[in-house]
mmCIF file of C-alpha atoms and ligand atoms in Angstrom:
data_model
loop_
_atom_site.group_PDB
_atom_site.id
_atom_site.type_symbol
_atom_site.label_atom_id
_atom_site.label_comp_id
_atom_site.label_asym_id
_atom_site.label_seq_id
_atom_site.Cartn_x
_atom_site.Cartn_y
_atom_site.Cartn_z
ATOM 1 C CA LEU A 261 32.790 36.723 -7.086
ATOM 2 C CA ALA A 262 33.237 38.903 -10.188
ATOM 3 C CA ALA A 263 35.490 41.946 -9.962
ATOM 4 C CA GLY A 264 33.477 45.173 -10.074
ATOM 5 C CA ASP A 265 30.487 43.682 -8.233
ATOM 6 C CA PRO A 266 28.292 46.749 -7.495
ATOM 7 C CA ALA A 267 27.336 45.233 -4.149
ATOM 8 C CA ILE A 268 30.943 45.921 -3.098
ATOM 9 C CA THR A 269 32.017 48.842 -5.320
ATOM 10 C CA GLU A 270 28.957 51.096 -4.862
ATOM 11 C CA VAL A 271 27.767 52.808 -1.693
ATOM 12 C CA GLN A 272 24.557 51.103 -0.654
ATOM 13 C CA PRO A 273 21.376 52.968 0.454
ATOM 14 C CA TRP A 274 21.768 51.769 4.047
ATOM 15 C CA ALA A 275 25.154 53.524 4.264
ATOM 16 C CA ASN A 276 23.924 56.816 2.712
ATOM 17 C CA GLN A 277 21.639 57.859 5.549
ATOM 18 C CA LEU A 278 21.118 57.330 9.235
ATOM 19 C CA GLY A 279 19.020 54.340 10.198
ATOM 20 C CA GLU A 280 16.160 53.997 12.647
ATOM 21 C CA GLY A 281 16.874 54.923 16.253
ATOM 22 C CA VAL A 282 16.560 52.653 19.245
ATOM 23 C CA ASP A 283 13.101 51.755 20.464
ATOM 24 C CA VAL A 284 11.462 51.712 17.029
ATOM 25 C CA ALA A 285 10.464 48.188 18.027
ATOM 26 C CA PRO A 286 10.294 47.916 21.844
ATOM 27 C CA TYR A 287 9.762 44.197 21.342
ATOM 28 C CA GLY A 288 12.019 43.359 18.398
ATOM 29 C CA MET A 289 10.985 41.454 15.301
ATOM 30 C CA PRO A 290 13.113 39.676 12.655
ATOM 31 C CA SER A 291 14.392 41.537 9.579
ATOM 32 C CA LYS A 292 11.748 42.195 6.908
ATOM 33 C CA TYR A 293 13.881 40.053 4.600
ATOM 34 C CA GLU A 294 13.098 37.054 6.800
ATOM 35 C CA ALA A 295 9.302 37.320 6.369
ATOM 36 C CA HIS A 296 9.188 33.857 4.750
ATOM 37 C CA VAL A 297 10.372 32.319 8.044
ATOM 38 C CA ARG A 298 7.045 31.437 9.567
ATOM 39 C CA ARG A 299 4.856 28.702 10.948
ATOM 40 C CA ARG A 300 2.541 27.211 8.329
ATOM 41 C CA ASP A 301 -0.517 24.990 8.472
ATOM 42 C CA VAL A 302 -1.886 22.465 5.987
ATOM 43 C CA PRO A 303 -5.498 23.627 5.581
ATOM 44 C CA TRP A 304 -6.929 20.310 4.381
ATOM 45 C CA LEU A 305 -5.539 18.370 7.366
ATOM 46 C CA THR A 306 -8.135 19.592 9.869
ATOM 47 C CA ALA A 307 -11.727 20.811 9.658
ATOM 48 C CA ASP A 308 -11.262 23.932 11.778
ATOM 49 C CA PRO A 309 -8.297 26.101 12.857
ATOM 50 C CA VAL A 310 -9.264 25.970 16.563
ATOM 51 C CA SER A 311 -8.647 22.233 16.642
ATOM 52 C CA SER A 312 -5.628 22.133 14.414
ATOM 53 C CA VAL A 313 -1.871 22.354 14.069
ATOM 54 C CA ASN A 314 0.740 24.493 12.393
ATOM 55 C CA PHE A 315 4.350 23.524 11.817
ATOM 56 C CA THR A 316 7.816 24.727 12.850
ATOM 57 C CA PRO A 317 9.872 25.854 9.794
ATOM 58 C CA LEU A 318 12.776 23.497 10.553
ATOM 59 C CA HIS A 319 14.422 24.247 7.178
ATOM 60 C CA GLU A 320 14.871 27.924 8.180
ATOM 61 C CA LEU A 321 16.522 27.226 11.552
ATOM 62 C CA ASP A 322 20.010 26.352 12.710
ATOM 63 C CA GLY A 323 21.487 25.416 16.077
ATOM 64 C CA VAL A 324 19.242 23.597 18.532
ATOM 65 C CA ILE A 325 16.853 26.159 20.064
ATOM 66 C CA THR A 326 13.491 26.950 18.479
ATOM 67 C CA PRO A 327 12.657 30.679 18.696
ATOM 68 C CA ASN A 328 9.458 31.231 20.661
ATOM 69 C CA GLY A 329 7.505 32.754 17.776
ATOM 70 C CA LEU A 330 8.235 29.735 15.546
ATOM 71 C CA CYS A 331 7.277 26.906 17.922
ATOM 72 C CA PHE A 332 4.567 24.832 16.244
ATOM 73 C CA GLU A 333 1.120 25.072 17.821
ATOM 74 C CA ARG A 334 -1.314 22.273 18.452
ATOM 75 C CA HIS A 335 -4.617 23.185 20.037
ATOM 76 C CA HIS A 336 -7.720 21.058 20.526
ATOM 77 C CA GLY A 337 -9.932 24.002 21.504
ATOM 78 C CA GLY A 338 -8.079 27.165 20.499
ATOM 79 C CA THR A 339 -5.674 29.259 22.600
ATOM 80 C CA ALA A 340 -6.916 30.060 26.103
ATOM 81 C CA ASP A 341 -6.541 33.744 27.040
ATOM 82 C CA ILE A 342 -5.729 33.537 30.763
ATOM 83 C CA ASP A 343 -5.390 36.553 33.059
ATOM 84 C CA PRO A 344 -2.304 35.688 35.154
ATOM 85 C CA ALA A 345 -3.843 37.418 38.201
ATOM 86 C CA LYS A 346 -6.729 34.939 38.042
ATOM 87 C CA TYR A 347 -4.554 31.937 37.245
ATOM 88 C CA ARG A 348 -4.810 29.068 39.759
ATOM 89 C CA LEU A 349 -3.295 25.572 39.913
ATOM 90 C CA MET A 350 -5.180 23.050 42.054
ATOM 91 C CA ILE A 351 -3.735 19.782 43.391
ATOM 92 C CA ASN A 352 -6.401 17.315 44.495
ATOM 93 C CA GLY A 353 -7.230 13.616 44.805
ATOM 94 C CA LEU A 354 -5.082 11.176 46.778
ATOM 95 C CA VAL A 355 -3.052 13.797 48.675
ATOM 96 C CA GLU A 356 -2.719 14.635 52.365
ATOM 97 C CA LYS A 357 -3.659 18.251 51.738
ATOM 98 C CA GLU A 358 -5.470 19.615 48.671
ATOM 99 C CA LEU A 359 -3.807 22.849 47.556
ATOM 100 C CA VAL A 360 -4.393 25.829 45.287
ATOM 101 C CA PHE A 361 -1.434 27.900 44.007
ATOM 102 C CA THR A 362 -1.349 31.320 42.379
ATOM 103 C CA LEU A 363 1.297 32.113 39.774
ATOM 104 C CA GLN A 364 3.214 34.055 42.420
ATOM 105 C CA ASP A 365 3.100 31.028 44.746
ATOM 106 C CA LEU A 366 4.648 28.852 42.020
ATOM 107 C CA LYS A 367 7.445 31.346 41.429
ATOM 108 C CA ARG A 368 8.491 31.146 45.087
ATOM 109 C CA PHE A 369 9.643 27.512 44.787
ATOM 110 C CA PRO A 370 13.205 26.695 43.670
ATOM 111 C CA ARG A 371 13.456 26.927 39.871
ATOM 112 C CA GLN A 372 15.123 24.720 37.283
ATOM 113 C CA ASN A 373 16.273 25.503 33.742
ATOM 114 C CA ARG A 374 16.189 22.612 31.264
ATOM 115 C CA ALA A 375 16.165 22.259 27.460
ATOM 116 C CA TYR A 376 13.757 19.665 26.079
ATOM 117 C CA PHE A 377 12.198 18.818 22.749
ATOM 118 C CA LEU A 378 8.419 18.530 22.528
ATOM 119 C CA GLU A 379 7.298 16.302 19.670
ATOM 120 C CA CYS A 380 3.627 15.639 18.926
ATOM 121 C CA ALA A 381 3.049 11.876 18.685
ATOM 122 C CA ALA A 382 1.387 12.631 15.322
ATOM 123 C CA ASN A 383 4.560 14.186 13.865
ATOM 124 C CA SER A 384 5.176 12.440 10.483
ATOM 125 C CA GLY A 385 1.780 10.733 10.916
ATOM 126 C CA MET A 386 0.741 11.735 7.399
ATOM 127 C CA GLU A 387 3.709 9.747 6.035
ATOM 128 C CA TRP A 388 2.754 6.302 7.407
ATOM 129 C CA ARG A 389 1.439 4.939 4.117
ATOM 130 C CA GLY A 390 3.896 6.701 1.837
ATOM 131 C CA ALA A 391 5.623 9.986 1.068
ATOM 132 C CA GLN A 392 3.019 12.732 1.084
ATOM 133 C CA LEU A 393 3.923 16.253 2.227
ATOM 134 C CA ASN A 394 6.648 18.131 0.377
ATOM 135 C CA GLY A 395 8.752 19.819 3.039
ATOM 136 C CA CYS A 396 10.396 18.954 6.353
ATOM 137 C CA GLN A 397 8.274 21.732 7.898
ATOM 138 C CA PHE A 398 5.232 19.550 7.197
ATOM 139 C CA THR A 399 6.708 16.048 7.540
ATOM 140 C CA HIS A 400 8.685 16.786 10.741
ATOM 141 C CA GLY A 401 7.649 20.241 11.999
ATOM 142 C CA MET A 402 5.476 19.141 14.933
ATOM 143 C CA ILE A 403 8.505 19.564 17.159
ATOM 144 C CA HIS A 404 10.153 22.395 19.041
ATOM 145 C CA ASN A 405 13.128 22.580 21.387
ATOM 146 C CA VAL A 406 13.009 25.126 24.163
ATOM 147 C CA ILE A 407 14.791 25.964 27.429
ATOM 148 C CA TYR A 408 12.099 25.931 30.107
ATOM 149 C CA THR A 409 12.163 27.606 33.487
ATOM 150 C CA GLY A 410 9.886 26.130 36.089
ATOM 151 C CA VAL A 411 9.426 24.239 39.319
ATOM 152 C CA SER A 412 9.851 20.487 39.476
ATOM 153 C CA LEU A 413 6.481 18.730 39.657
ATOM 154 C CA ARG A 414 7.947 16.654 42.486
ATOM 155 C CA THR A 415 8.312 19.812 44.601
ATOM 156 C CA ILE A 416 4.648 20.721 44.035
ATOM 157 C CA LEU A 417 3.417 17.189 44.758
ATOM 158 C CA GLU A 418 5.528 17.016 47.927
ATOM 159 C CA GLN A 419 3.784 20.152 49.204
ATOM 160 C CA ALA A 420 0.446 18.336 48.930
ATOM 161 C CA GLY A 421 1.852 14.982 50.093
ATOM 162 C CA VAL A 422 0.994 12.074 47.781
ATOM 163 C CA LYS A 423 -0.780 9.259 49.646
ATOM 164 C CA THR A 424 0.777 5.775 49.417
ATOM 165 C CA ASN A 425 -1.957 4.627 47.016
ATOM 166 C CA GLY A 426 -1.338 7.641 44.730
ATOM 167 C CA LYS A 427 0.097 5.938 41.630
ATOM 168 C CA TRP A 428 -0.993 8.222 38.780
ATOM 169 C CA VAL A 429 -1.453 11.936 38.165
ATOM 170 C CA MET A 430 -3.863 13.604 35.776
ATOM 171 C CA PRO A 431 -2.942 17.106 34.580
ATOM 172 C CA GLU A 432 -5.877 19.096 33.205
ATOM 173 C CA GLY A 433 -5.848 22.150 30.921
ATOM 174 C CA ALA A 434 -7.908 25.290 31.496
ATOM 175 C CA ASP A 435 -8.680 25.694 27.778
ATOM 176 C CA ALA A 436 -11.987 24.790 26.134
ATOM 177 C CA SER A 437 -10.666 21.278 25.364
ATOM 178 C CA ALA A 438 -9.842 20.631 29.063
ATOM 179 C CA MET A 439 -7.003 18.368 27.887
ATOM 180 C CA THR A 440 -6.354 15.524 30.329
ATOM 181 C CA ARG A 441 -3.835 12.678 30.366
ATOM 182 C CA SER A 442 -2.803 10.000 32.864
ATOM 183 C CA ILE A 443 0.880 10.032 33.879
ATOM 184 C CA PRO A 444 2.448 7.390 36.133
ATOM 185 C CA ILE A 445 3.693 8.747 39.471
ATOM 186 C CA GLU A 446 7.288 7.593 38.771
ATOM 187 C CA LYS A 447 7.493 9.990 35.806
ATOM 188 C CA ALA A 448 5.698 12.762 37.718
ATOM 189 C CA LEU A 449 8.286 12.526 40.516
ATOM 190 C CA ASP A 450 11.218 12.161 38.132
ATOM 191 C CA ASP A 451 11.823 15.038 35.696
ATOM 192 C CA CYS A 452 8.486 16.781 34.957
ATOM 193 C CA LEU A 453 8.382 20.566 35.272
ATOM 194 C CA VAL A 454 5.601 23.009 35.988
ATOM 195 C CA ALA A 455 6.996 25.653 33.619
ATOM 196 C CA PHE A 456 6.222 29.342 33.335
ATOM 197 C CA ALA A 457 9.025 30.557 31.055
ATOM 198 C CA MET A 458 10.418 29.481 27.681
ATOM 199 C CA ASN A 459 13.761 30.631 26.286
ATOM 200 C CA GLY A 460 13.996 33.203 29.055
ATOM 201 C CA GLU A 461 10.614 34.923 28.768
ATOM 202 C CA ALA A 462 7.052 34.171 29.835
ATOM 203 C CA LEU A 463 5.414 31.296 27.961
ATOM 204 C CA ARG A 464 3.697 32.420 24.780
ATOM 205 C CA PRO A 465 -0.143 32.219 24.856
ATOM 206 C CA GLU A 466 -0.005 29.495 22.182
ATOM 207 C CA GLN A 467 2.346 27.422 24.343
ATOM 208 C CA GLY A 468 0.181 27.520 27.482
ATOM 209 C CA TYR A 469 0.607 30.929 29.143
ATOM 210 C CA PRO A 470 0.959 31.298 32.036
ATOM 211 C CA VAL A 471 1.837 27.669 32.992
ATOM 212 C CA ARG A 472 2.333 24.392 31.150
ATOM 213 C CA LEU A 473 3.460 20.925 32.122
ATOM 214 C CA VAL A 474 6.778 19.675 30.697
ATOM 215 C CA VAL A 475 7.037 15.878 30.377
ATOM 216 C CA PRO A 476 10.575 15.319 29.031
ATOM 217 C CA GLY A 477 10.981 12.775 26.229
ATOM 218 C CA TRP A 478 7.297 11.846 26.238
ATOM 219 C CA GLU A 479 4.689 12.546 23.567
ATOM 220 C CA GLY A 480 3.633 16.191 23.243
ATOM 221 C CA ASN A 481 -0.009 15.496 24.022
ATOM 222 C CA MET A 482 0.902 14.889 27.687
ATOM 223 C CA TRP A 483 2.498 18.354 28.036
ATOM 224 C CA VAL A 484 -0.757 19.951 29.173
ATOM 225 C CA LYS A 485 -0.909 23.677 28.420
ATOM 226 C CA TRP A 486 -2.805 26.279 30.475
ATOM 227 C CA LEU A 487 -2.371 23.828 33.376
ATOM 228 C CA ARG A 488 -5.115 24.333 35.992
ATOM 229 C CA ARG A 489 -5.362 21.102 37.958
ATOM 230 C CA ILE A 490 -3.380 17.990 38.831
ATOM 231 C CA GLU A 491 -5.336 15.131 40.320
ATOM 232 C CA VAL A 492 -3.601 12.227 42.036
ATOM 233 C CA GLY A 493 -5.280 8.823 41.613
ATOM 234 C CA ASP A 494 -4.642 5.105 42.017
ATOM 235 C CA MET A 495 -5.164 4.135 38.353
ATOM 236 C CA PRO A 496 -5.114 5.663 34.891
ATOM 237 C CA TRP A 497 -8.262 7.567 33.887
ATOM 238 C CA HIS A 498 -8.498 6.188 30.341
ATOM 239 C CA HIS A 499 -9.720 9.476 28.954
ATOM 240 C CA ARG A 500 -10.333 10.179 25.278
ATOM 241 C CA GLU A 501 -6.721 11.213 24.622
ATOM 242 C CA GLU A 502 -5.390 7.823 25.775
ATOM 243 C CA THR A 503 -8.038 5.525 24.302
ATOM 244 C CA SER A 504 -9.532 6.676 21.001
ATOM 245 C CA LYS A 505 -6.491 8.941 20.422
ATOM 246 C CA TYR A 506 -2.775 8.410 21.088
ATOM 247 C CA THR A 507 -3.004 4.630 20.771
ATOM 248 C CA ASP A 508 -1.553 2.747 17.796
ATOM 249 C CA LEU A 509 -3.763 0.292 15.921
ATOM 250 C CA MET A 510 -1.683 -2.692 14.819
ATOM 251 C CA ALA A 511 -2.206 -4.927 11.765
ATOM 252 C CA ASN A 512 -3.798 -7.652 13.952
ATOM 253 C CA GLY A 513 -6.510 -5.251 15.171
ATOM 254 C CA LYS A 514 -4.978 -4.807 18.633
ATOM 255 C CA ALA A 515 -3.829 -1.384 19.735
ATOM 256 C CA ARG A 516 -0.626 -0.384 21.492
ATOM 257 C CA ARG A 517 -1.434 1.960 24.363
ATOM 258 C CA PHE A 518 0.612 4.110 26.751
ATOM 259 C CA THR A 519 3.328 4.555 24.140
ATOM 260 C CA TRP A 520 4.659 7.602 25.908
ATOM 261 C CA GLU A 521 8.351 7.727 25.029
ATOM 262 C CA MET A 522 9.401 9.293 21.742
ATOM 263 C CA ASP A 523 11.810 7.018 19.860
ATOM 264 C CA ALA A 524 15.040 8.365 18.379
ATOM 265 C CA LYS A 525 14.504 10.224 15.120
ATOM 266 C CA SER A 526 16.302 12.572 12.743
ATOM 267 C CA VAL A 527 15.664 14.524 9.563
ATOM 268 C CA ILE A 528 17.804 16.426 7.070
ATOM 269 C CA THR A 529 16.457 19.976 7.077
ATOM 270 C CA ASN A 530 18.787 21.369 4.374
ATOM 271 C CA PRO A 531 18.531 20.558 1.581
ATOM 272 C CA SER A 532 14.831 19.657 1.631
ATOM 273 C CA PRO A 533 11.844 20.450 -0.610
ATOM 274 C CA GLN A 534 11.430 23.997 0.754
ATOM 275 C CA ALA A 535 15.196 24.577 0.812
ATOM 276 C CA PRO A 536 16.844 23.330 -2.422
ATOM 277 C CA ILE A 537 20.580 23.457 -3.175
ATOM 278 C CA THR A 538 20.969 26.737 -5.080
ATOM 279 C CA HIS A 539 24.757 26.992 -5.459
ATOM 280 C CA GLY A 540 25.268 24.190 -7.968
ATOM 281 C CA LYS A 541 27.824 21.408 -7.638
ATOM 282 C CA GLY A 542 30.840 21.578 -5.363
ATOM 283 C CA HIS A 543 31.273 21.915 -1.623
ATOM 284 C CA THR A 544 27.869 21.270 -0.043
ATOM 285 C CA ILE A 545 26.706 21.363 3.571
ATOM 286 C CA ILE A 546 23.970 19.000 4.623
ATOM 287 C CA THR A 547 22.431 19.723 7.997
ATOM 288 C CA GLY A 548 19.596 18.452 10.140
ATOM 289 C CA VAL A 549 18.349 17.645 13.602
ATOM 290 C CA ALA A 550 18.108 14.504 15.727
ATOM 291 C CA TRP A 551 16.517 13.728 19.085
ATOM 292 C CA SER A 552 15.550 10.870 21.405
ATOM 293 C CA GLY A 553 13.063 10.631 24.250
ATOM 294 C CA ARG A 554 15.432 8.193 25.977
ATOM 295 C CA GLY A 555 18.575 10.283 26.289
ATOM 296 C CA THR A 556 21.125 11.971 24.073
ATOM 297 C CA ILE A 557 22.053 11.341 20.439
ATOM 298 C CA LYS A 558 25.377 9.526 20.161
ATOM 299 C CA GLU A 559 25.724 9.410 16.382
ATOM 300 C CA VAL A 560 24.002 10.524 13.219
ATOM 301 C CA HIS A 561 24.761 8.840 9.899
ATOM 302 C CA VAL A 562 24.074 10.411 6.508
ATOM 303 C CA THR A 563 23.796 8.690 3.140
ATOM 304 C CA THR A 564 23.707 10.374 -0.280
ATOM 305 C CA ASP A 565 22.933 7.159 -2.206
ATOM 306 C CA GLY A 566 19.788 5.853 -0.525
ATOM 307 C CA GLY A 567 21.540 3.849 2.182
ATOM 308 C CA ARG A 568 24.293 2.013 0.233
ATOM 309 C CA ASN A 569 27.031 3.986 1.983
ATOM 310 C CA TRP A 570 26.646 5.685 5.340
ATOM 311 C CA HIS A 571 28.893 8.470 6.624
ATOM 312 C CA GLN A 572 29.325 9.766 10.134
ATOM 313 C CA ALA A 573 27.853 13.262 10.501
ATOM 314 C CA ARG A 574 29.365 15.848 12.865
ATOM 315 C CA ILE A 575 27.172 16.749 15.839
ATOM 316 C CA ASP A 576 27.798 20.350 16.848
ATOM 317 C CA GLY A 577 26.261 22.251 19.740
ATOM 318 C CA PRO A 578 24.962 21.070 23.097
ATOM 319 C CA SER A 579 24.225 17.370 23.570
ATOM 320 C CA TRP A 580 21.581 17.525 26.253
ATOM 321 C CA ASP A 581 19.357 14.725 27.483
ATOM 322 C CA LYS A 582 15.981 14.614 25.655
ATOM 323 C CA SER A 583 16.893 17.711 23.684
ATOM 324 C CA MET A 584 17.431 18.376 19.989
ATOM 325 C CA HIS A 585 20.887 17.830 18.494
ATOM 326 C CA ARG A 586 22.267 19.551 15.383
ATOM 327 C CA PHE A 587 24.332 17.624 12.830
ATOM 328 C CA TYR A 588 26.314 18.554 9.712
ATOM 329 C CA TYR A 589 27.699 16.488 6.872
ATOM 330 C CA GLU A 590 29.906 18.212 4.305
ATOM 331 C CA PHE A 591 30.716 16.710 0.917
ATOM 332 C CA ASP A 592 31.659 17.536 -2.633
ATOM 333 C CA TRP A 593 28.497 17.290 -4.764
ATOM 334 C CA ASP A 594 29.203 16.241 -8.366
ATOM 335 C CA GLY A 595 25.786 17.498 -9.495
ATOM 336 C CA SER A 596 24.235 14.072 -10.016
ATOM 337 C CA PRO A 597 20.911 13.076 -8.363
ATOM 338 C CA LEU A 598 21.039 12.074 -4.695
ATOM 339 C CA LEU A 599 18.916 10.044 -2.305
ATOM 340 C CA LEU A 600 19.564 11.745 1.027
ATOM 341 C CA GLN A 601 18.788 10.155 4.367
ATOM 342 C CA SER A 602 19.867 10.560 7.977
ATOM 343 C CA ARG A 603 19.844 7.917 10.717
ATOM 344 C CA ALA A 604 20.063 8.653 14.443
ATOM 345 C CA VAL A 605 21.609 6.412 17.114
ATOM 346 C CA ASP A 606 20.751 7.345 20.698
ATOM 347 C CA SER A 607 22.587 6.835 23.991
ATOM 348 C CA THR A 608 20.750 3.532 24.608
ATOM 349 C CA GLY A 609 22.185 2.175 21.313
ATOM 350 C CA TYR A 610 18.774 2.278 19.586
ATOM 351 C CA VAL A 611 19.081 2.858 15.823
ATOM 352 C CA GLN A 612 16.410 4.803 13.919
ATOM 353 C CA PRO A 613 14.595 2.291 11.647
ATOM 354 C CA THR A 614 13.696 2.574 7.972
ATOM 355 C CA LYS A 615 10.016 3.170 7.223
ATOM 356 C CA ASN A 616 9.697 -0.400 5.940
ATOM 357 C CA GLU A 617 11.277 -1.849 9.097
ATOM 358 C CA LEU A 618 8.741 0.159 11.102
ATOM 359 C CA ARG A 619 5.787 -1.011 8.996
ATOM 360 C CA ALA A 620 6.904 -4.647 9.320
ATOM 361 C CA VAL A 621 6.386 -4.382 13.092
ATOM 362 C CA ARG A 622 3.572 -1.851 13.368
ATOM 363 C CA GLY A 623 1.483 -2.294 10.198
ATOM 364 C CA GLU A 624 0.045 0.695 8.341
ATOM 365 C CA ASN A 625 -2.913 1.710 10.525
ATOM 366 C CA SER A 626 -0.975 3.961 12.859
ATOM 367 C CA ILE A 627 -0.897 7.731 12.898
ATOM 368 C CA TYR A 628 1.386 8.178 15.873
ATOM 369 C CA HIS A 629 5.055 7.420 16.544
ATOM 370 C CA ASN A 630 6.386 7.341 12.995
ATOM 371 C CA ASN A 631 10.152 7.713 13.493
ATOM 372 C CA GLY A 632 11.153 6.089 10.209
ATOM 373 C CA ILE A 633 14.081 7.340 8.120
ATOM 374 C CA GLN A 634 13.120 10.187 5.751
ATOM 375 C CA THR A 635 14.342 10.232 2.135
ATOM 376 C CA TRP A 636 14.786 13.346 -0.037
ATOM 377 C CA HIS A 637 15.464 12.933 -3.741
ATOM 378 C CA ILE A 638 17.738 15.712 -5.040
ATOM 379 C CA ASN A 639 17.769 16.282 -8.817
ATOM 380 C CA GLU A 640 20.537 17.810 -10.968
ATOM 381 C CA LYS A 641 19.142 21.288 -10.325
ATOM 382 C CA GLY A 642 19.383 20.792 -6.571
ATOM 383 C CA GLU A 643 15.599 20.588 -6.122
ATOM 384 C CA ALA A 644 14.405 18.225 -3.408
ATOM 385 C CA GLU A 645 11.359 15.990 -3.242
ATOM 386 C CA ASN A 646 9.849 13.743 -0.577
ATOM 387 C CA VAL A 647 10.181 10.133 -1.788
ATOM 388 C CA GLU A 648 10.345 6.582 -0.487
ATOM 389 C CA ILE A 649 12.725 3.882 -1.588
ATOM 390 C CA SER A 650 12.092 0.183 -1.129
HETATM 391 N N1 MTE B 733 -2.862 21.156 26.328
HETATM 392 C C1 MTE B 733 -4.091 21.714 26.296
HETATM 393 N N2 MTE B 733 -4.583 22.249 27.416
HETATM 394 N N3 MTE B 733 -4.819 21.732 25.149
HETATM 395 C C2 MTE B 733 -4.341 21.183 23.985
HETATM 396 O O1 MTE B 733 -5.025 21.225 22.953
HETATM 397 N N4 MTE B 733 -2.487 19.931 22.898
HETATM 398 C C3 MTE B 733 -1.470 18.919 23.180
HETATM 399 C C4 MTE B 733 -0.446 19.443 24.192
HETATM 400 N N5 MTE B 733 -1.082 20.069 25.309
HETATM 401 C C5 MTE B 733 -3.051 20.562 23.997
HETATM 402 C C6 MTE B 733 -2.333 20.601 25.215
HETATM 403 C C7 MTE B 733 -0.753 18.411 22.023
HETATM 404 S S1 MTE B 733 -1.506 17.195 21.099
HETATM 405 C C8 MTE B 733 0.546 18.768 21.762
HETATM 406 S S2 MTE B 733 1.422 18.049 20.513
HETATM 407 C C9 MTE B 733 1.216 19.839 22.529
HETATM 408 O O2 MTE B 733 0.377 20.390 23.545
HETATM 409 C C10 MTE B 733 1.626 20.961 21.570
HETATM 410 O O3 MTE B 733 2.317 21.957 22.253
HETATM 411 P P1 MTE B 733 2.655 23.322 21.517
HETATM 412 O O4 MTE B 733 1.347 23.950 21.068
HETATM 413 O O5 MTE B 733 3.440 24.117 22.474
HETATM 414 O O6 MTE B 733 3.461 22.966 20.297
HETATM 415 CO CO1 CO B 734 0.043 16.471 19.746
#
């Protein structure tokens, strides 16, 4: 920095007078200088905002936890406005005893705290046929990573007593879309949570207040918000969200179905189209996030030359099962154009594929489950653009 910089030599306005007292904001908000850090939608993507999506600003975040107010929202019938005093959760179907719980009832069972990512199966769906949206917020922002507090679904189901022919459960939402999905009983009894808190406070209305289902590692659509009912059955229900939606049409005209697990994926969040390199050449920090629905992330590799040379990135922060990981790769940028990519390897040994490897197996008809490697082109000015390389 230059000697005589007024930012250091002159007394600044904030030091000339007393600041605001406590309690000016009983529920605190970010600094006014951070007003650009916000969820954003893509208006042309959907016909109406009540059945739509907005996106997490991944390029503005660091670490692994998504702040509650920035978690992307996906609603099929708008946000339900539920009075917690009138909230009920019903368990019915193939159980010994049908039950109804109040919110207070749920909070009297033993609680668990777990961090999990939620990724919409449609995340990166607009990129199947080629690079389209200019920003990781839009290409990869249908994901959030939150620490949930809740009761294990197993505990709730054990209260009702699942009959021996109870092989599937169907959570149902209380919102206008009455979202329903079929979940196999093995998953329901394994790690699902009936959650009422996120990152330490009550769920936000947008995220399912007062109660949502958490289905770790599986596609976001199954994480029913505003959860009002869980039915136990002996076969899947084949509702709209698991037939016409959330299936993957292959090149041969057949569709993959019940593709619940989210494959390992990663993206470089900085630099990216909304977050160019502004400091010029020299020491440069590349950072991004990686996750897998099958476990932890073991390694992330970064390339600056479109995949000719791969370097091991440094994962820093918690490495939790089915939770987001943060990686960094530091290098000396000579100011010439770059083709940046990241590649995740998960704890099963699975390696994130290139987009072309994915298309070779899945064709180009899919919307869901695009976990292909993302490429950013960086020009001499440090500006980034969403591109594909063959
Ligand atoms: N649950 C209900 N009741 N209604 C919905 O519209 N959308 C689903 C799922 N659960 C939905 C729902 C979809 S497609 C996704 S990706 C996630 O909620 C999004 O969760 P979020 O809004 O917390 O990001
Ligand atoms: Co979704």
